[in-house]
Amino acid sequence: MTSFWSNWIIILTTITIVGITWLLFGNRKKDNAENQTTGHVYDGIEEYDNPLPAWWFFMFTVTIIWGLGYLVAYPGMGKWEGLLGWTQQGQHDAEVAKAEERYRAMRDRYLALPIEEIAFDPAVKKMGQRLFGNHCAQCHGADARGAYGFPNLTDTDWLWGGSPEAIKHTLNYGRQAAMPAWGPVLGDQGIKEVTAYLVTLNNRSADPALAEAGKQKFGMFCAACHQADGTGNQLVGAPNLTNGIWLYGGSEADIAHTLRVGRNGMMPAQSSILSEDKIHILTAYVYGQSNTKGN
């Protein structure tokens, strides 16, 4: 907070407290005349100019004193930190540390077990669901089915591999997509040709001449990552282009746009946010989502 806003808050708060106090005590006094009215009449009923009842006046007084004490003890006057040194962050960290200590033994027990063994444990699923909701659902959705540009984690199509080891590596270190823009290399005609070829890889019809020319260009520029048959390569995060699953849309317009401008999706590393045991449980949850028994 800048000094300007700090001073602004202090001034406004002080004016408010002083004004309320003046209003309260200023209206405490009255003339000696009894039954004095304000001059207001409502439906024949006159309004008397009487002070607040004593208990009401003292209640307001105590409230003001309590408010002053609060502003001295706790932060509330701009940059003033308060005599008690309390902060929201400090209280949050203390409560988190208490919870960590309470549940650490249970998480450590699961940490010692293989992912495949705990993936379908009801307790692990509940903990994993909460972790997923807090750290992953913003991108992948509450149901883990993804969205435009964010992978569906409930199917068996994985960019970087769906084994427990691969999922844990992704959570720990993140992933960085690197689909280059081919517009300057292929040109408009080349984009049309490769798009037509990719459409045929998904058993859809396309102009045969365009598709054949696109196949040649695919072998020159795309096969190094996506392999000659277009089935992808999880070692470099290159998606399978033959199964009809598209991260950024599978229409001809979407495919052409991806070829023209490229894609640079990023999965952030979670190791700096989540402890080892939490990543282990979250890995089990994600693994279980795509390997649900009965599928």
Coordinates of C-alpha atoms in Angstrom, one line a residue:
M1 CA 0.0 0.0 0.0
T2 CA 1.4 3.4 -1.0
S3 CA 1.7 6.2 1.5
F4 CA -1.0 8.2 -0.2
W5 CA -3.7 5.4 0.3
S6 CA -2.4 4.7 3.8
N7 CA -2.9 8.3 4.8
W8 CA -6.2 8.5 2.9
I9 CA -7.6 5.5 5.0
I10 CA -6.2 7.0 8.2
I11 CA -7.8 10.4 7.6
L12 CA -11.2 9.0 6.6
T13 CA -11.3 6.5 9.5
T14 CA -10.4 9.3 12.0
I15 CA -13.0 11.7 10.6
T16 CA -15.6 9.0 10.8
I17 CA -14.8 8.1 14.4
V18 CA -14.6 11.7 15.5
G19 CA -17.9 12.6 13.7
I20 CA -19.8 9.7 15.2
T21 CA -18.5 10.5 18.7
W22 CA -19.4 14.2 18.3
L23 CA -22.9 13.2 17.0
L24 CA -23.4 10.9 20.0
F25 CA -22.3 13.3 22.7
G26 CA -23.6 16.4 21.0
N27 CA -27.1 15.0 21.1
R28 CA -26.8 13.8 24.7
K29 CA -27.7 17.3 26.1
K30 CA -31.1 18.9 26.1
D31 CA -32.8 22.0 27.5
N32 CA -34.3 21.9 30.9
A33 CA -37.8 22.4 29.4
E34 CA -39.9 19.3 29.7
N35 CA -41.9 17.8 26.9
Q36 CA -40.0 19.8 24.3
T37 CA -40.8 18.7 20.8
T38 CA -38.9 18.9 17.5
G39 CA -41.8 20.5 15.8
H40 CA -42.5 17.5 13.7
V41 CA -46.1 16.2 13.6
Y42 CA -47.1 12.9 12.0
D43 CA -50.8 12.1 11.8
G44 CA -51.4 14.3 14.8
I45 CA -48.5 12.7 16.7
E46 CA -45.8 15.1 17.9
E47 CA -42.2 14.0 18.0
Y48 CA -40.5 14.7 21.4
D49 CA -36.9 15.9 21.4
N50 CA -35.6 13.4 24.0
P51 CA -32.1 12.0 24.3
L52 CA -31.2 8.4 23.8
P53 CA -32.0 6.0 26.6
A54 CA -29.0 5.7 29.0
W55 CA -28.4 2.0 28.1
W56 CA -28.5 2.8 24.4
F57 CA -26.1 5.7 24.9
F58 CA -23.6 3.6 26.9
M59 CA -23.8 0.8 24.3
F60 CA -22.7 3.2 21.6
T61 CA -20.0 4.5 23.8
V62 CA -18.6 1.0 24.5
T63 CA -18.7 0.2 20.8
I64 CA -16.6 3.3 20.0
I65 CA -14.1 2.4 22.7
W66 CA -13.9 -1.2 21.5
G67 CA -13.4 0.1 17.9
L68 CA -10.5 2.3 19.0
G69 CA -8.9 -0.6 20.9
Y70 CA -9.3 -2.8 17.8
L71 CA -7.6 -0.3 15.6
V72 CA -4.7 -0.1 18.1
A73 CA -4.3 -3.9 18.4
Y74 CA -5.0 -4.9 14.8
P75 CA -4.2 -3.5 11.3
G76 CA -6.9 -1.1 10.2
M77 CA -5.3 2.3 9.9
G78 CA -3.4 2.3 6.7
K79 CA 0.0 0.8 7.0
W80 CA -0.3 0.4 10.8
E81 CA 0.4 -3.3 11.6
G82 CA -1.2 -3.2 15.0
L83 CA 0.4 -4.0 18.4
L84 CA -0.4 -7.7 18.2
G85 CA 1.3 -8.1 14.9
W86 CA -1.7 -10.1 13.5
T87 CA -2.0 -10.6 9.7
Q88 CA -4.4 -12.7 7.6
Q89 CA -1.4 -14.4 6.0
G90 CA 0.1 -15.3 9.3
Q91 CA -3.2 -16.8 10.6
H92 CA -3.6 -18.7 7.3
D93 CA -0.1 -20.1 7.5
A94 CA -0.6 -21.1 11.1
E95 CA -3.8 -22.9 10.3
V96 CA -2.3 -24.6 7.3
A97 CA 0.7 -25.8 9.4
K98 CA -1.7 -27.2 12.0
A99 CA -3.6 -29.1 9.3
E100 CA -0.4 -30.3 7.7
E101 CA 0.8 -31.7 11.1
R102 CA -2.6 -33.3 11.7
Y103 CA -2.8 -35.2 8.4
R104 CA 0.9 -35.7 7.6
A105 CA 1.1 -39.2 9.1
M106 CA -1.8 -40.4 6.9
R107 CA -0.4 -38.9 3.8
D108 CA 3.1 -40.3 4.5
R109 CA 1.5 -43.8 4.8
Y110 CA 0.0 -43.4 1.3
L111 CA 3.3 -42.0 0.0
A112 CA 5.0 -45.3 0.7
L113 CA 2.5 -47.2 -1.4
P114 CA 2.5 -47.5 -5.3
I115 CA 0.2 -45.2 -7.3
E116 CA -1.6 -48.2 -8.8
E117 CA -2.4 -49.5 -5.4
I118 CA -4.0 -46.4 -3.9
A119 CA -5.6 -44.9 -7.1
F120 CA -9.0 -46.4 -6.2
D121 CA -8.8 -46.0 -2.5
P122 CA -11.9 -44.0 -1.4
A123 CA -9.9 -41.8 1.0
V124 CA -7.3 -41.1 -1.5
K125 CA -9.9 -40.2 -4.1
K126 CA -11.5 -37.7 -1.7
M127 CA -8.2 -36.1 -0.9
G128 CA -7.1 -36.1 -4.5
Q129 CA -10.4 -34.5 -5.6
R130 CA -9.9 -31.6 -3.1
L131 CA -6.4 -31.1 -4.3
F132 CA -7.5 -31.2 -7.9
G133 CA -10.3 -28.7 -7.2
N134 CA -7.9 -26.3 -5.6
H135 CA -5.0 -26.6 -8.1
C136 CA -6.1 -28.1 -11.4
A137 CA -9.9 -27.5 -11.9
Q138 CA -9.4 -23.9 -13.1
C139 CA -7.9 -25.3 -16.3
H140 CA -9.0 -28.9 -16.6
G141 CA -12.5 -28.4 -15.2
A142 CA -14.1 -29.7 -12.0
D143 CA -14.8 -33.0 -13.7
A144 CA -11.2 -33.2 -15.2
R145 CA -12.6 -33.4 -18.7
G146 CA -10.7 -30.4 -19.9
A147 CA -11.6 -27.5 -22.1
Y148 CA -10.4 -25.7 -25.3
G149 CA -6.6 -25.8 -25.0
F150 CA -6.6 -27.9 -21.8
P151 CA -6.4 -31.7 -22.0
N152 CA -9.2 -34.1 -21.0
L153 CA -7.7 -36.2 -18.1
T154 CA -10.4 -38.8 -18.0
D155 CA -9.6 -40.5 -21.3
T156 CA -6.6 -42.5 -22.4
D157 CA -5.1 -40.0 -24.8
W158 CA -2.0 -38.4 -23.2
L159 CA 0.4 -35.9 -24.7
W160 CA 3.3 -36.9 -22.4
G161 CA 2.2 -40.3 -21.2
G162 CA -0.4 -41.6 -18.8
S163 CA 1.7 -43.8 -16.6
P164 CA 2.0 -42.9 -12.9
E165 CA 5.6 -41.9 -13.5
A166 CA 4.8 -39.7 -16.4
I167 CA 1.8 -38.0 -14.6
K168 CA 3.9 -37.4 -11.5
H169 CA 6.7 -35.9 -13.7
T170 CA 4.2 -33.6 -15.3
L171 CA 2.9 -32.4 -11.9
N172 CA 6.4 -31.9 -10.5
Y173 CA 8.1 -30.2 -13.4
G174 CA 5.3 -29.0 -15.7
R175 CA 5.2 -29.2 -19.5
Q176 CA 5.8 -26.7 -22.2
A177 CA 4.3 -27.3 -25.6
A178 CA 6.3 -26.3 -28.7
M179 CA 4.2 -26.4 -31.9
P180 CA 5.9 -24.0 -34.2
A181 CA 4.1 -21.7 -36.6
W182 CA 4.3 -23.2 -40.1
G183 CA 2.6 -20.3 -41.9
P184 CA 5.8 -18.6 -43.1
V185 CA 7.3 -21.9 -44.3
L186 CA 4.3 -23.6 -45.9
G187 CA 2.4 -20.6 -47.2
D188 CA -1.4 -20.5 -47.7
Q189 CA -1.3 -23.3 -50.3
G190 CA 0.8 -25.5 -48.1
I191 CA -1.4 -24.9 -45.1
K192 CA -4.4 -26.1 -47.2
E193 CA -2.6 -29.2 -48.4
V194 CA -1.4 -30.3 -45.0
T195 CA -4.8 -29.6 -43.5
A196 CA -6.4 -31.8 -46.2
Y197 CA -4.0 -34.6 -45.4
L198 CA -4.7 -34.4 -41.6
V199 CA -8.4 -34.6 -42.3
T200 CA -7.9 -37.8 -44.2
L201 CA -5.9 -39.3 -41.3
N202 CA -9.2 -39.0 -39.3
N203 CA -11.2 -40.9 -41.9
R204 CA -12.8 -37.8 -43.3
S205 CA -13.0 -36.8 -46.9
A206 CA -10.8 -34.2 -48.5
D207 CA -9.6 -33.2 -51.9
P208 CA -7.3 -36.1 -53.1
A209 CA -4.8 -33.8 -54.8
L210 CA -4.5 -31.5 -51.8
A211 CA -4.2 -34.4 -49.5
E212 CA -1.4 -36.1 -51.5
A213 CA 0.6 -32.9 -51.7
G214 CA 0.0 -32.4 -47.9
K215 CA 1.3 -35.9 -47.2
Q216 CA 4.6 -35.0 -48.8
K217 CA 4.9 -31.8 -46.8
F218 CA 3.8 -33.6 -43.6
G219 CA 6.7 -36.0 -44.1
M220 CA 9.1 -33.1 -44.5
F221 CA 8.0 -30.8 -41.7
C222 CA 5.8 -32.7 -39.3
A223 CA 6.8 -36.4 -39.1
A224 CA 9.9 -35.6 -37.0
C225 CA 7.6 -34.9 -34.0
H226 CA 4.3 -36.6 -35.0
Q227 CA 5.9 -39.6 -36.7
A228 CA 5.4 -40.6 -40.3
D229 CA 1.9 -42.1 -39.6
G230 CA 0.8 -39.2 -37.5
T231 CA 0.3 -41.2 -34.3
G232 CA 2.4 -38.8 -32.3
N233 CA 5.3 -39.1 -29.9
Q234 CA 4.8 -38.8 -26.1
L235 CA 8.6 -38.2 -25.6
V236 CA 8.2 -34.7 -27.0
G237 CA 4.5 -34.2 -26.2
A238 CA 3.5 -34.4 -29.9
P239 CA -0.2 -35.4 -30.1
N240 CA -1.7 -38.3 -32.0
L241 CA -3.3 -36.7 -35.1
T242 CA -5.2 -39.8 -36.2
N243 CA -7.7 -40.5 -33.3
G244 CA -10.1 -37.6 -33.7
I245 CA -9.1 -36.0 -30.3
W246 CA -8.1 -32.4 -30.8
L247 CA -6.9 -30.0 -28.1
Y248 CA -7.6 -26.9 -30.1
G249 CA -10.5 -28.1 -32.3
G250 CA -10.5 -30.6 -35.2
S251 CA -12.4 -28.6 -37.9
E252 CA -10.5 -27.7 -41.0
A253 CA -10.4 -24.1 -39.9
D254 CA -9.0 -25.0 -36.5
I255 CA -6.4 -27.3 -37.9
A256 CA -5.3 -24.7 -40.4
H257 CA -5.1 -22.1 -37.7
T258 CA -2.9 -24.3 -35.6
L259 CA -0.6 -25.0 -38.5
R260 CA -0.4 -21.3 -39.4
V261 CA 0.3 -19.8 -36.0
G262 CA 1.4 -22.7 -33.8
R263 CA 0.5 -23.5 -30.2
N264 CA 2.4 -22.9 -27.0
G265 CA 0.4 -24.4 -24.2
M266 CA 2.0 -24.6 -20.8
M267 CA 1.4 -26.8 -17.8
P268 CA 2.9 -25.1 -14.7
A269 CA 5.1 -27.1 -12.3
Q270 CA 3.4 -27.9 -9.0
S271 CA 6.5 -28.9 -7.0
S272 CA 6.9 -25.5 -5.6
I273 CA 3.3 -25.4 -4.4
L274 CA 2.5 -28.9 -3.3
S275 CA 4.5 -31.2 -1.1
E276 CA 5.8 -34.6 -2.2
D277 CA 3.0 -36.5 -0.5
K278 CA 0.3 -34.3 -2.0
I279 CA 1.7 -34.7 -5.5
H280 CA 1.7 -38.5 -4.9
I281 CA -2.0 -38.4 -3.9
L282 CA -2.9 -36.0 -6.8
T283 CA -1.1 -38.3 -9.2
A284 CA -3.1 -41.3 -7.9
Y285 CA -6.3 -39.3 -8.4
V286 CA -5.5 -38.2 -12.0
Y287 CA -4.4 -41.8 -12.8
G288 CA -7.6 -43.1 -11.4
Q289 CA -9.7 -40.7 -13.4
S290 CA -8.4 -42.1 -16.7
N291 CA -8.3 -45.7 -15.5
T292 CA -11.6 -46.0 -13.8
K293 CA -12.5 -49.7 -13.1
G294 CA -15.1 -50.9 -15.4
N295 CA -14.1 -48.7 -18.4

